[in-house]
PDB file of C-alpha atoms in Angstrom:
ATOM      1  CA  UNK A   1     -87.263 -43.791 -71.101  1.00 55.00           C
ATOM      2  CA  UNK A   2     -87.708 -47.575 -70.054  1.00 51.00           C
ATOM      3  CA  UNK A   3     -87.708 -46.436 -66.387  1.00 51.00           C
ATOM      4  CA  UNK A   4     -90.906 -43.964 -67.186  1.00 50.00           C
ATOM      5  CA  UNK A   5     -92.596 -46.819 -69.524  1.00 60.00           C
ATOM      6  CA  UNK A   6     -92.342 -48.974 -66.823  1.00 58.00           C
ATOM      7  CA  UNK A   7     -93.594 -46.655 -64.115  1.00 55.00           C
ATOM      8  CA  UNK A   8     -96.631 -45.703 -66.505  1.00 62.00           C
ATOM      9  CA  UNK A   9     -97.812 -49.365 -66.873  1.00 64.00           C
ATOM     10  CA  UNK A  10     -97.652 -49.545 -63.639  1.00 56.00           C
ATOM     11  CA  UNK A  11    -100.001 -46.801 -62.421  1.00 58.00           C
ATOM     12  CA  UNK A  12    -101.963 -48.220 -64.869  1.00 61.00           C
ATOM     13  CA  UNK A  13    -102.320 -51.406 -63.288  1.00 59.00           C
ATOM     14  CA  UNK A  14    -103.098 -49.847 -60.019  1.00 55.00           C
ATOM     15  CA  UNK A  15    -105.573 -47.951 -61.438  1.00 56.00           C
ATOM     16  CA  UNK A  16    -107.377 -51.610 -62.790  1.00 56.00           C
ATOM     17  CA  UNK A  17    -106.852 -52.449 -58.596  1.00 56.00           C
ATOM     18  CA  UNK A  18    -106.856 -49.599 -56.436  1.00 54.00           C
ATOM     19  CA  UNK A  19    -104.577 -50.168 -53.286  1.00 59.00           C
ATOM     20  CA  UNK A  20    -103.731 -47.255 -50.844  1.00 62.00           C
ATOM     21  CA  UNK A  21    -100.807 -48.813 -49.651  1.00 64.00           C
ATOM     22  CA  UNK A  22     -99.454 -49.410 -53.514  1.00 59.00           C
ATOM     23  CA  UNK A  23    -100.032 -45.173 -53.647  1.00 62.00           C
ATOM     24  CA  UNK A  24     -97.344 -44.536 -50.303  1.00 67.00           C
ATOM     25  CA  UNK A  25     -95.316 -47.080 -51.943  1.00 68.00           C
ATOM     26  CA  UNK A  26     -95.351 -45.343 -55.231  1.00 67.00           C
ATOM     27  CA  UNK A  27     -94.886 -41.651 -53.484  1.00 74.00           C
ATOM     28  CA  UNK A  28     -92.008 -43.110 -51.418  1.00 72.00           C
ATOM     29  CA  UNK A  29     -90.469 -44.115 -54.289  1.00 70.00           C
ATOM     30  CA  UNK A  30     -90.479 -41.290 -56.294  1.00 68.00           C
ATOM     31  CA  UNK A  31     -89.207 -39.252 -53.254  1.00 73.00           C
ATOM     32  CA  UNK A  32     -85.871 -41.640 -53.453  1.00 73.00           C
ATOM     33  CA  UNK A  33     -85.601 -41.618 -57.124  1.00 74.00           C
ATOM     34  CA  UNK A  34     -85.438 -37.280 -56.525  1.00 67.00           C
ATOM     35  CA  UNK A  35     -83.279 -37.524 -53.780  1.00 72.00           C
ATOM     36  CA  UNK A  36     -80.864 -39.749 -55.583  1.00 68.00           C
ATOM     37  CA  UNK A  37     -81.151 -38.016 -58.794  1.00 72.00           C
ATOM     38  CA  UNK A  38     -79.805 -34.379 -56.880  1.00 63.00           C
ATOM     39  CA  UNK A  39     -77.029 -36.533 -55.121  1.00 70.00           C
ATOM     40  CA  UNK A  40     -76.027 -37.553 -58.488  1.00 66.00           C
ATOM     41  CA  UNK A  41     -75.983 -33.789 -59.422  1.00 66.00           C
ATOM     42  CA  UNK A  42     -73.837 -32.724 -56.786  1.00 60.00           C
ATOM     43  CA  UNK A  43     -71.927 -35.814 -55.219  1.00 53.00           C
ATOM     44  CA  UNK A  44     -68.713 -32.996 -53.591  1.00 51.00           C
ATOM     45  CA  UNK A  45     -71.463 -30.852 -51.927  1.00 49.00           C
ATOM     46  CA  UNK A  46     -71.927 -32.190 -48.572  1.00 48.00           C
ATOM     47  CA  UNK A  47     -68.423 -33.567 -48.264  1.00 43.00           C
ATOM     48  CA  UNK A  48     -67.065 -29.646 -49.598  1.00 46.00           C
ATOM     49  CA  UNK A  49     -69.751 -28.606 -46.831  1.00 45.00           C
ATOM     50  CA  UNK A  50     -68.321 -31.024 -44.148  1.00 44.00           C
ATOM     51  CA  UNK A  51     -64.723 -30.525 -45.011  1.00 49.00           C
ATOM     52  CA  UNK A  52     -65.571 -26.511 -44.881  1.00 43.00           C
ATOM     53  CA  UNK A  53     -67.184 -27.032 -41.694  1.00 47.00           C
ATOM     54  CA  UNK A  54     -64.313 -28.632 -39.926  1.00 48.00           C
ATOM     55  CA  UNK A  55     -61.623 -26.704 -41.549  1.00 47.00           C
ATOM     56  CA  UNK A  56     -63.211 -24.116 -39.634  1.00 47.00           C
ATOM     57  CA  UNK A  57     -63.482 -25.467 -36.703  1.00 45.00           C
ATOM     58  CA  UNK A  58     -60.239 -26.463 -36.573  1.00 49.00           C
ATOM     59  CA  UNK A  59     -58.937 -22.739 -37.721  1.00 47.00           C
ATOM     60  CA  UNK A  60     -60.775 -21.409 -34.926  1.00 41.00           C
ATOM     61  CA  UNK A  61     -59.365 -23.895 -32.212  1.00 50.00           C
ATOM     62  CA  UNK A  62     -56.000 -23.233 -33.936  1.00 43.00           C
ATOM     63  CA  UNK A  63     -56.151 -19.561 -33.574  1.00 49.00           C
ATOM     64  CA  UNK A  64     -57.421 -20.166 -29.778  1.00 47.00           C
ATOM     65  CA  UNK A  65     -54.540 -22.260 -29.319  1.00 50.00           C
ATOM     66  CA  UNK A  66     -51.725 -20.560 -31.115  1.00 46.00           C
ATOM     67  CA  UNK A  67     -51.879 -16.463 -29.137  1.00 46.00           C
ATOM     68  CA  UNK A  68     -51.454 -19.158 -25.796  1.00 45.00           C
ATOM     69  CA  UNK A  69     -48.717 -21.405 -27.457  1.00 42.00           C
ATOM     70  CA  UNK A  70     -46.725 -17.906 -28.668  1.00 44.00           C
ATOM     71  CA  UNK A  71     -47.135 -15.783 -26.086  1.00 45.00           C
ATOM     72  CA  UNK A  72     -45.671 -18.616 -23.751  1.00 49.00           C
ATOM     73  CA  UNK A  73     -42.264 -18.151 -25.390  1.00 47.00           C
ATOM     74  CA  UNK A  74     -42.526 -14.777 -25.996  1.00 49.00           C
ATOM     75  CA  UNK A  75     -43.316 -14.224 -22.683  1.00 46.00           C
ATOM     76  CA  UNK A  76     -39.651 -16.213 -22.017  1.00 46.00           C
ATOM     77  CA  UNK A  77     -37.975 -14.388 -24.495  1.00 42.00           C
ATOM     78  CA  UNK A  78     -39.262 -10.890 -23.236  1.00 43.00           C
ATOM     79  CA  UNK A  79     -37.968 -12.124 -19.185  1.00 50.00           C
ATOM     80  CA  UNK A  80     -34.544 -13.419 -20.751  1.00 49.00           C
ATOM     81  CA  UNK A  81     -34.362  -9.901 -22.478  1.00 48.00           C
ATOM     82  CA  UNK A  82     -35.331  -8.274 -19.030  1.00 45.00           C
ATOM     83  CA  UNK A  83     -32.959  -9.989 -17.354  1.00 52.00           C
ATOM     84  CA  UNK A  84     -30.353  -9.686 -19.743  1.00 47.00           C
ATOM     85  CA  UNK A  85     -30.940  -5.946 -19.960  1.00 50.00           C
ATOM     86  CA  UNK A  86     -30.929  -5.839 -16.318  1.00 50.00           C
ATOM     87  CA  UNK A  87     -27.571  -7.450 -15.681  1.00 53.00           C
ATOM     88  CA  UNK A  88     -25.971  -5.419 -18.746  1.00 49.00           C
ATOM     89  CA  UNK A  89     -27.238  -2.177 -16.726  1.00 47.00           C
ATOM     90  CA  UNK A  90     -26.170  -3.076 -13.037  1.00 49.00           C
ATOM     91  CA  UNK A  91     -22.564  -4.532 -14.443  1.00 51.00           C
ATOM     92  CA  UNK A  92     -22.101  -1.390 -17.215  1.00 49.00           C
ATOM     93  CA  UNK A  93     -21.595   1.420 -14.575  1.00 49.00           C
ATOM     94  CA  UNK A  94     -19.606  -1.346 -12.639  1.00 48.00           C
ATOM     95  CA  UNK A  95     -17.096  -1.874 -15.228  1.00 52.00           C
ATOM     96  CA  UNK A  96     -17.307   1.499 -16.158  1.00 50.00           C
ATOM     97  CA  UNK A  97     -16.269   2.755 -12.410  1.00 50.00           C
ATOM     98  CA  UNK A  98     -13.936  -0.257 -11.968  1.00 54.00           C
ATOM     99  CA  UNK A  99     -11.384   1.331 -14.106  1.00 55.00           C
ATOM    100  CA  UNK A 100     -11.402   4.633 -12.616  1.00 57.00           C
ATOM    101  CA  UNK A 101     -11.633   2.723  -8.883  1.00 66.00           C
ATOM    102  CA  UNK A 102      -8.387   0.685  -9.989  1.00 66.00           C
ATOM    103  CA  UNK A 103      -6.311   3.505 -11.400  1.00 64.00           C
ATOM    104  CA  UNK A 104      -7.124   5.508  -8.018  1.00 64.00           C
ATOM    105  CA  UNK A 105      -6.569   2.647  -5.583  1.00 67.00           C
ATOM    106  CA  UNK A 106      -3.261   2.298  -7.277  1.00 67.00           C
ATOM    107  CA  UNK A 107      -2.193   5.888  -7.048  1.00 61.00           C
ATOM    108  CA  UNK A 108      -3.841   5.720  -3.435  1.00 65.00           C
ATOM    109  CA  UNK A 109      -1.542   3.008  -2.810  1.00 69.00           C
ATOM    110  CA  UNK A 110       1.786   4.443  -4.107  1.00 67.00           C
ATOM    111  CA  UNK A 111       0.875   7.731  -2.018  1.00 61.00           C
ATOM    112  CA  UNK A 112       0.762   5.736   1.054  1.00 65.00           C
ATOM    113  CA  UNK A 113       3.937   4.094   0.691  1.00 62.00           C
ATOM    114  CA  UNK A 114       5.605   6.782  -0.266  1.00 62.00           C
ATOM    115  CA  UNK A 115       4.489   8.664   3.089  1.00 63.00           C
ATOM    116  CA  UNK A 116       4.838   5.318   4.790  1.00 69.00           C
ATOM    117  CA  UNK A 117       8.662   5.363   3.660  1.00 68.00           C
ATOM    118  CA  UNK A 118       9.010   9.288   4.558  1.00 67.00           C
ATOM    119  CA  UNK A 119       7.259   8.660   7.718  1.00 76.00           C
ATOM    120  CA  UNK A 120       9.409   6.080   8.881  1.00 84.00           C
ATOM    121  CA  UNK A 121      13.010   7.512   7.542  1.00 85.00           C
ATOM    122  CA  UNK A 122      11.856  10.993   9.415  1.00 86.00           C
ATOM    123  CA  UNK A 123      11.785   8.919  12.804  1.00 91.00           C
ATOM    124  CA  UNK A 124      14.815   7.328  12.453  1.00 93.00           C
ATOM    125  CA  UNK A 125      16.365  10.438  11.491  1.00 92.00           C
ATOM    126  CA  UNK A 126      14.566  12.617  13.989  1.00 94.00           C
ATOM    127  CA  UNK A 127      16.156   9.636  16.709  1.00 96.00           C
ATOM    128  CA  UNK A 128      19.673   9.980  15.494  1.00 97.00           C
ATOM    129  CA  UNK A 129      19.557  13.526  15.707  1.00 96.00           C
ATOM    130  CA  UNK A 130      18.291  13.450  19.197  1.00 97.00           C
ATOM    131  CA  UNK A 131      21.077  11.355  20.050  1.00 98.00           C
ATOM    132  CA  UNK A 132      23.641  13.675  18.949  1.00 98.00           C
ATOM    133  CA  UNK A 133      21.715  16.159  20.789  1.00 97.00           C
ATOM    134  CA  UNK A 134      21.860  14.898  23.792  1.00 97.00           C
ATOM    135  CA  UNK A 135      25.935  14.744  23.260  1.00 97.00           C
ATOM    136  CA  UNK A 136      25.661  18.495  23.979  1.00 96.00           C
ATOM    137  CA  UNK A 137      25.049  18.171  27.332  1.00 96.00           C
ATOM    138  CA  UNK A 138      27.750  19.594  28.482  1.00 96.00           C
ATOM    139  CA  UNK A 139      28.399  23.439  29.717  1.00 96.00           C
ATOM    140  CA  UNK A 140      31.206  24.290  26.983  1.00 96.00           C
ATOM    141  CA  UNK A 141      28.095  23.496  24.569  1.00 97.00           C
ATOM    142  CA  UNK A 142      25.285  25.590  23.481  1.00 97.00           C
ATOM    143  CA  UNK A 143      22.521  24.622  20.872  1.00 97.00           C
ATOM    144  CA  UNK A 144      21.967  27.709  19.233  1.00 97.00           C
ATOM    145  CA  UNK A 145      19.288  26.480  16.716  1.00 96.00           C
ATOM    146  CA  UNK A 146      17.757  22.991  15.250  1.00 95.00           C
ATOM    147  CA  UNK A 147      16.566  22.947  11.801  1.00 93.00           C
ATOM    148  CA  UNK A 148      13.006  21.985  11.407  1.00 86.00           C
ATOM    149  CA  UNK A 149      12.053  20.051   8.407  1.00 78.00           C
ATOM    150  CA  UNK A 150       8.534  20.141   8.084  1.00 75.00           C
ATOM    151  CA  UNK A 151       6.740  20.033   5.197  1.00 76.00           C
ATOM    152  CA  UNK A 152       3.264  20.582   4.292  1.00 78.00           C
ATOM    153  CA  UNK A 153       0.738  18.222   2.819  1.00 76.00           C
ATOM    154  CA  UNK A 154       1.593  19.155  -0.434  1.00 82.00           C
ATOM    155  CA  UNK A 155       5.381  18.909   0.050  1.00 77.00           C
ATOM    156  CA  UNK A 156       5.871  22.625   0.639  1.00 84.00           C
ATOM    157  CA  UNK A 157       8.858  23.102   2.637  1.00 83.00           C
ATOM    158  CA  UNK A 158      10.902  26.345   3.861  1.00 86.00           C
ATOM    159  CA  UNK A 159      14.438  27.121   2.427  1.00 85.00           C
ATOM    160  CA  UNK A 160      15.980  27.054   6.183  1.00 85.00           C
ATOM    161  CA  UNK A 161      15.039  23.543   6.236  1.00 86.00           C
ATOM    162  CA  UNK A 162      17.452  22.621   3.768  1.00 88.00           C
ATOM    163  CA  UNK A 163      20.431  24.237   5.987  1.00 93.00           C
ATOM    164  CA  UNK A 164      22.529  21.700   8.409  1.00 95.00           C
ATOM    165  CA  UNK A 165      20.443  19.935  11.470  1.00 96.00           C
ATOM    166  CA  UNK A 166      22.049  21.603  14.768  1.00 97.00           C
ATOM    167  CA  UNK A 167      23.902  25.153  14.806  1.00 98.00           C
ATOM    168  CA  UNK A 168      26.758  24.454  17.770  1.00 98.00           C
ATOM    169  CA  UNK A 169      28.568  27.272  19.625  1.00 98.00           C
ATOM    170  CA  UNK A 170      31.364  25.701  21.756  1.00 97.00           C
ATOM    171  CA  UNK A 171      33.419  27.824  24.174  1.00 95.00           C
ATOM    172  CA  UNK A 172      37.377  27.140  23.373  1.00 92.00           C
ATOM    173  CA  UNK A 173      39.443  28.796  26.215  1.00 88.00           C
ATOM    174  CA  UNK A 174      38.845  32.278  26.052  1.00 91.00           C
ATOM    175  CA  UNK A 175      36.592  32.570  23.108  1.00 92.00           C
ATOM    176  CA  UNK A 176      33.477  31.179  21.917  1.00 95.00           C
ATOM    177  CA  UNK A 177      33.573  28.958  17.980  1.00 96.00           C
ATOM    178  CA  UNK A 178      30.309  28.292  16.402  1.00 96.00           C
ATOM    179  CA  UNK A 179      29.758  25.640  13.144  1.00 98.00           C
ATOM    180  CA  UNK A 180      27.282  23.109  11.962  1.00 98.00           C
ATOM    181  CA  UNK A 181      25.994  19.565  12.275  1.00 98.00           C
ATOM    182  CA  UNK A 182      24.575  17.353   9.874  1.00 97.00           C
ATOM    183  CA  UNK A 183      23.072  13.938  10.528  1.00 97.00           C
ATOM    184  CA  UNK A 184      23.242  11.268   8.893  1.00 97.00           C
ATOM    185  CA  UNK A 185      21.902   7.415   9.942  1.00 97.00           C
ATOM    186  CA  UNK A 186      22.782   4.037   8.315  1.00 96.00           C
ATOM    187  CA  UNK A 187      21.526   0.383   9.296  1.00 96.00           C
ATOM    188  CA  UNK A 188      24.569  -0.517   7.782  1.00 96.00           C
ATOM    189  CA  UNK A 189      28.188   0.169   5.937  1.00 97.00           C
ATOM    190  CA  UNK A 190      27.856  -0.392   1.912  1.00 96.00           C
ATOM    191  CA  UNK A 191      31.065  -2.406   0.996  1.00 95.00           C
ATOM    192  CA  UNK A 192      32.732  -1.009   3.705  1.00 96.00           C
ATOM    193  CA  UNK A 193      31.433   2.794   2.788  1.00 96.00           C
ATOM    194  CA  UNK A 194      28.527   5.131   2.980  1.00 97.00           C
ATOM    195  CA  UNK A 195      27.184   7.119  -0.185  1.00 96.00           C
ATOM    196  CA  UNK A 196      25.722  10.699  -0.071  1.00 95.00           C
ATOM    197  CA  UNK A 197      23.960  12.106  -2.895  1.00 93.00           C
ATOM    198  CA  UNK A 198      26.443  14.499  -4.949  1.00 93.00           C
ATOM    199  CA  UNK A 199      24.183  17.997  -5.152  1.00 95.00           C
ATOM    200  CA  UNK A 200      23.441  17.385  -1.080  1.00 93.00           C
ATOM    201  CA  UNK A 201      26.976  17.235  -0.692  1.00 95.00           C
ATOM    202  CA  UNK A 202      27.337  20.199  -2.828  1.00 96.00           C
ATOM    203  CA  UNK A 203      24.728  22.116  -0.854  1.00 95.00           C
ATOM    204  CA  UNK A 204      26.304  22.354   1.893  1.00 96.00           C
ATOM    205  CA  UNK A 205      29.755  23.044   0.848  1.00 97.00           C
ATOM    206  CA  UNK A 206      27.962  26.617  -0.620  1.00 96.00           C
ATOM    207  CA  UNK A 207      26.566  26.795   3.006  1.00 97.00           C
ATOM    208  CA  UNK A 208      29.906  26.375   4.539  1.00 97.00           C
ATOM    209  CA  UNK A 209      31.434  29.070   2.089  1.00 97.00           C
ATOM    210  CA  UNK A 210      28.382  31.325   2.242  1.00 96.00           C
ATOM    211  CA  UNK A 211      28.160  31.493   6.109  1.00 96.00           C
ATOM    212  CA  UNK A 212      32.012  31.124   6.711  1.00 96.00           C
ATOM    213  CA  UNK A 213      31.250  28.104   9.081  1.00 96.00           C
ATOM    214  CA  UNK A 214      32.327  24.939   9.484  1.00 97.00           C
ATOM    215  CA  UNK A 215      30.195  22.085   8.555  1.00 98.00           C
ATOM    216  CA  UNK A 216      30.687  18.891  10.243  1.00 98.00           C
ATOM    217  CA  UNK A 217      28.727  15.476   9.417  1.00 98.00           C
ATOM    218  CA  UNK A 218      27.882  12.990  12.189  1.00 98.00           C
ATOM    219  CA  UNK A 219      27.378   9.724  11.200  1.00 98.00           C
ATOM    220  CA  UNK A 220      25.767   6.451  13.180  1.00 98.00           C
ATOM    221  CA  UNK A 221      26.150   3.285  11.348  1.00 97.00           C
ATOM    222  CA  UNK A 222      24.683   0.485  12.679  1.00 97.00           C
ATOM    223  CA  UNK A 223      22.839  -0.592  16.386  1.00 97.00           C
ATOM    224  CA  UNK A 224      19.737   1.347  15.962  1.00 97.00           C
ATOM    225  CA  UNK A 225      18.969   5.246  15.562  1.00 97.00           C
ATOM    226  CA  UNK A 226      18.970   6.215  19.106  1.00 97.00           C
ATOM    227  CA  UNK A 227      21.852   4.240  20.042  1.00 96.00           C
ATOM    228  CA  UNK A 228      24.337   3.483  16.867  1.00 97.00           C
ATOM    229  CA  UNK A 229      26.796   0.958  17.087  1.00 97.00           C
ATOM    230  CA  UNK A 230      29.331   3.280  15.810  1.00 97.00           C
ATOM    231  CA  UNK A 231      29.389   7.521  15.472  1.00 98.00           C
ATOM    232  CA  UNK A 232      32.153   9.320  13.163  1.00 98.00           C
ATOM    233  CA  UNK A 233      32.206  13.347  12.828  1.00 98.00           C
ATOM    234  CA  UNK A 234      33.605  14.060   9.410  1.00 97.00           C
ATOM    235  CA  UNK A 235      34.429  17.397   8.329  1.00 97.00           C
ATOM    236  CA  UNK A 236      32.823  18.331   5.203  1.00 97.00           C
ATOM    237  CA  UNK A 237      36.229  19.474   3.735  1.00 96.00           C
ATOM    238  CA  UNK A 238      37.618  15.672   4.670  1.00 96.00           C
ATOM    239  CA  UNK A 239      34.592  14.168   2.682  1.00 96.00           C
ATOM    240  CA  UNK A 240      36.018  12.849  -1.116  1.00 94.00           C
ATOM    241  CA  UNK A 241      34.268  11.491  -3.668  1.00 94.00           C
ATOM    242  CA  UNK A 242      30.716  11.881  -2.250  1.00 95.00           C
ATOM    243  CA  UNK A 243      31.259   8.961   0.580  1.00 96.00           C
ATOM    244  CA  UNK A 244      32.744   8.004   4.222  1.00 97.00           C
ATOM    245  CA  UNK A 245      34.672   4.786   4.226  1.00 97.00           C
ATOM    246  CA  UNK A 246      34.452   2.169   7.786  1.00 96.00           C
ATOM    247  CA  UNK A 247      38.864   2.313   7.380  1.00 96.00           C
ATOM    248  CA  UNK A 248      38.947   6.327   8.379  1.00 96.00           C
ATOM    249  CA  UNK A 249      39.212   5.455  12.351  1.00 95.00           C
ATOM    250  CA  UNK A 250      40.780   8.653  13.274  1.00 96.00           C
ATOM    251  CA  UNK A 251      36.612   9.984  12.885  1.00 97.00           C
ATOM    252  CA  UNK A 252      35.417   7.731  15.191  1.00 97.00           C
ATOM    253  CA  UNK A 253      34.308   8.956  18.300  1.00 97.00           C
ATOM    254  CA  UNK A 254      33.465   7.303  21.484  1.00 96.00           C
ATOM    255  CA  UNK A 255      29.656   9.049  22.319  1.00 95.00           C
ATOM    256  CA  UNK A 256      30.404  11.023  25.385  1.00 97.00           C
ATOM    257  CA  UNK A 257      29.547  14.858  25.681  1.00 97.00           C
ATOM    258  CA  UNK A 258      33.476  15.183  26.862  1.00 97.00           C
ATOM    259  CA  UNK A 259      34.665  13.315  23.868  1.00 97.00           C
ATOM    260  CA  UNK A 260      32.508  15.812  22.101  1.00 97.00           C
ATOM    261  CA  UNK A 261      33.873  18.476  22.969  1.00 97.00           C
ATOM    262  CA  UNK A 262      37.717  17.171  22.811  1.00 96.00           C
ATOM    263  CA  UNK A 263      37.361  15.624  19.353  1.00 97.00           C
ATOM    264  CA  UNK A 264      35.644  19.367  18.068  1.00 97.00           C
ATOM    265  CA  UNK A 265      38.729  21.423  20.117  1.00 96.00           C
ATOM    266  CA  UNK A 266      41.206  19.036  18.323  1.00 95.00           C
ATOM    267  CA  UNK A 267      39.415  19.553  15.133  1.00 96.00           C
ATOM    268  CA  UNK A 268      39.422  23.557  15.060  1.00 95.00           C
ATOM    269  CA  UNK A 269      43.044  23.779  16.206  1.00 94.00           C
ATOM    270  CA  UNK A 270      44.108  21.647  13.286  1.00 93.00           C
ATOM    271  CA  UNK A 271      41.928  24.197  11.387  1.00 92.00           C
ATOM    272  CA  UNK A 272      43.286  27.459  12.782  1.00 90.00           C
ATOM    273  CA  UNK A 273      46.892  26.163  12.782  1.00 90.00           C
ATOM    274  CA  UNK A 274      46.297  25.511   8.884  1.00 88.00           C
ATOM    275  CA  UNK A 275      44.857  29.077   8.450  1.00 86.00           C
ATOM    276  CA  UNK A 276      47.829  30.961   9.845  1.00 86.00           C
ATOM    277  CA  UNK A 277      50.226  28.280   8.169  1.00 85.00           C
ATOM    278  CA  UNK A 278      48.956  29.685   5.197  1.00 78.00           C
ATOM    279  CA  UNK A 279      48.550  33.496   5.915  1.00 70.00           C
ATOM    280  CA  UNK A 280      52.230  34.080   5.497  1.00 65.00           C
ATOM    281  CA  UNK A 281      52.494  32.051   2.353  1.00 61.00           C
ATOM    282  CA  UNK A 282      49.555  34.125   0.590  1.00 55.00           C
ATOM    283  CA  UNK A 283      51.427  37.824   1.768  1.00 56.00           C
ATOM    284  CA  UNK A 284      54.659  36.151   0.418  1.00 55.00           C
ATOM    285  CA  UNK A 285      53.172  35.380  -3.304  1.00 54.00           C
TER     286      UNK A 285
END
């Protein structure tokens, strides 16, 4: 109320001295006292307007700035996933095969020893047989038939294979003999002796009875295949507890096709003079 009082008297004064200038004065001022009195009214309005304003400004840079800053690590994560995925696939059917690979190397490997081993005891044997063969070079001497012992790729073999090496016929004076051959190669004496398996043994002692022939077993120890250091012709029946022993010298034979043939002819007459030793004897009981 004292502010209007005061503004009254003086407009009232000017009135008593008119002055255009006092009239801008008085407009101006009145304009201010407004202006001041509707700041007064609502002092949070232009800083709430400002603060509004830049809060959204700086929502909209941050949403312009946060799809780049995200997608740059997502973009990181999604090539580390890629790559990740990428190396699981190529090494999956890797492992998966390496497995299978390893179990079928190994059985690929076993297979080719094994034929390496067959291979390489066939040629030794195959030598020492020709070497024995070649001991029948002689005209009392006839090779009437060699036993092949092929097999096929699946280990097929023929029954005749499993029969004696060399079928012999050997003229003796007058008449003619026939028997068998079986040879056997060692790098080496075993304590002095030489195994054979048992049943192979037993083989051909149903061979000897089944064919009524004898069955004789050549044996090279030592030197090599095709020329053994030392050659013994057992006689099956001679043969005891499945092995040859290096003391029995009265086998060993000097490789010669005329020692051959002597030690063979000295053989079968011990044989035929134990046969009729023993004819009389059986008609006696």
């Amino acid at each position: 109320m004292f502010f209007v009082k005061s503004l009254n008297n003086f407009i009232i004064s000017m009135k008593k001295r008119p002055n255009p200038m006092a009239y801008f004065l008085i407009i101006a001022g009145v304009a201010a006292i407004v202006a001041g009195i509707v700041m007064l009214c609502n002092p949070g309005q232009d800083a709430s307007s400002a603060d509004t304003t830049s809060m959204s400004a700086n929502s909209v840079n941050a949403r312009q700035e946060a799809p780049a800053a995200m997608r740059q690590p997502d973009a990181a994560v999604a090539s580390e996933s890629l790559s990740a995925s990428t190396s699981a696939a190529a090494s999956a059917p890797a492992n998966t095969a390496s497995a299978p690979n390893s179990a079928t190397t190994s059985a690929s490997s076993q297979a080719d020893a094994e034929s390496s081993e067959y291979s390489d005891s066939k040629k030794k044997g195959d030598a020492f047989e020709d070497f024995v063969c070649n001991l029948l070079n002689d005209w009392r001497l006839k090779l009437l038939d060699r036993t092949q012992d092929k097999k096929s790729s699946a280990g097929v073999v023929a029954e005749s294979s499993k029969n004696p090496d060399l079928h012999i016929q050997q003229k003796r004076g007058n008449s003619n003999i026939d028997y068998y051959i079986e040879c056997k190669y060692r790098s080496r004496w075993n304590s002095g002796e030489v195994h054979f398996e048992g049943w192979q043994l037993e083989r051909y002692r149903k061979f000897q009875k089944a064919n009524k022939r004898k069955v004789i077993i050549a044996l090279g120890v030592g030197g090599t295949p095709a020329k053994p250091a030392e050659l013994m012709l057992v006689p099956l029946d001679s043969i005891h507890n499945d092995r040859i022993r290096q003391i029995d010298k009265q086998y060993v034979v000097s490789p010669s096709p005329d020692n051959f043939v002597r030690y063979i002819d000295n053989y079968f007459t011990t044989v035929f003079q134990t046969a009729r030793s023993r004819k009389p004897r059986a008609a006696a009981d």
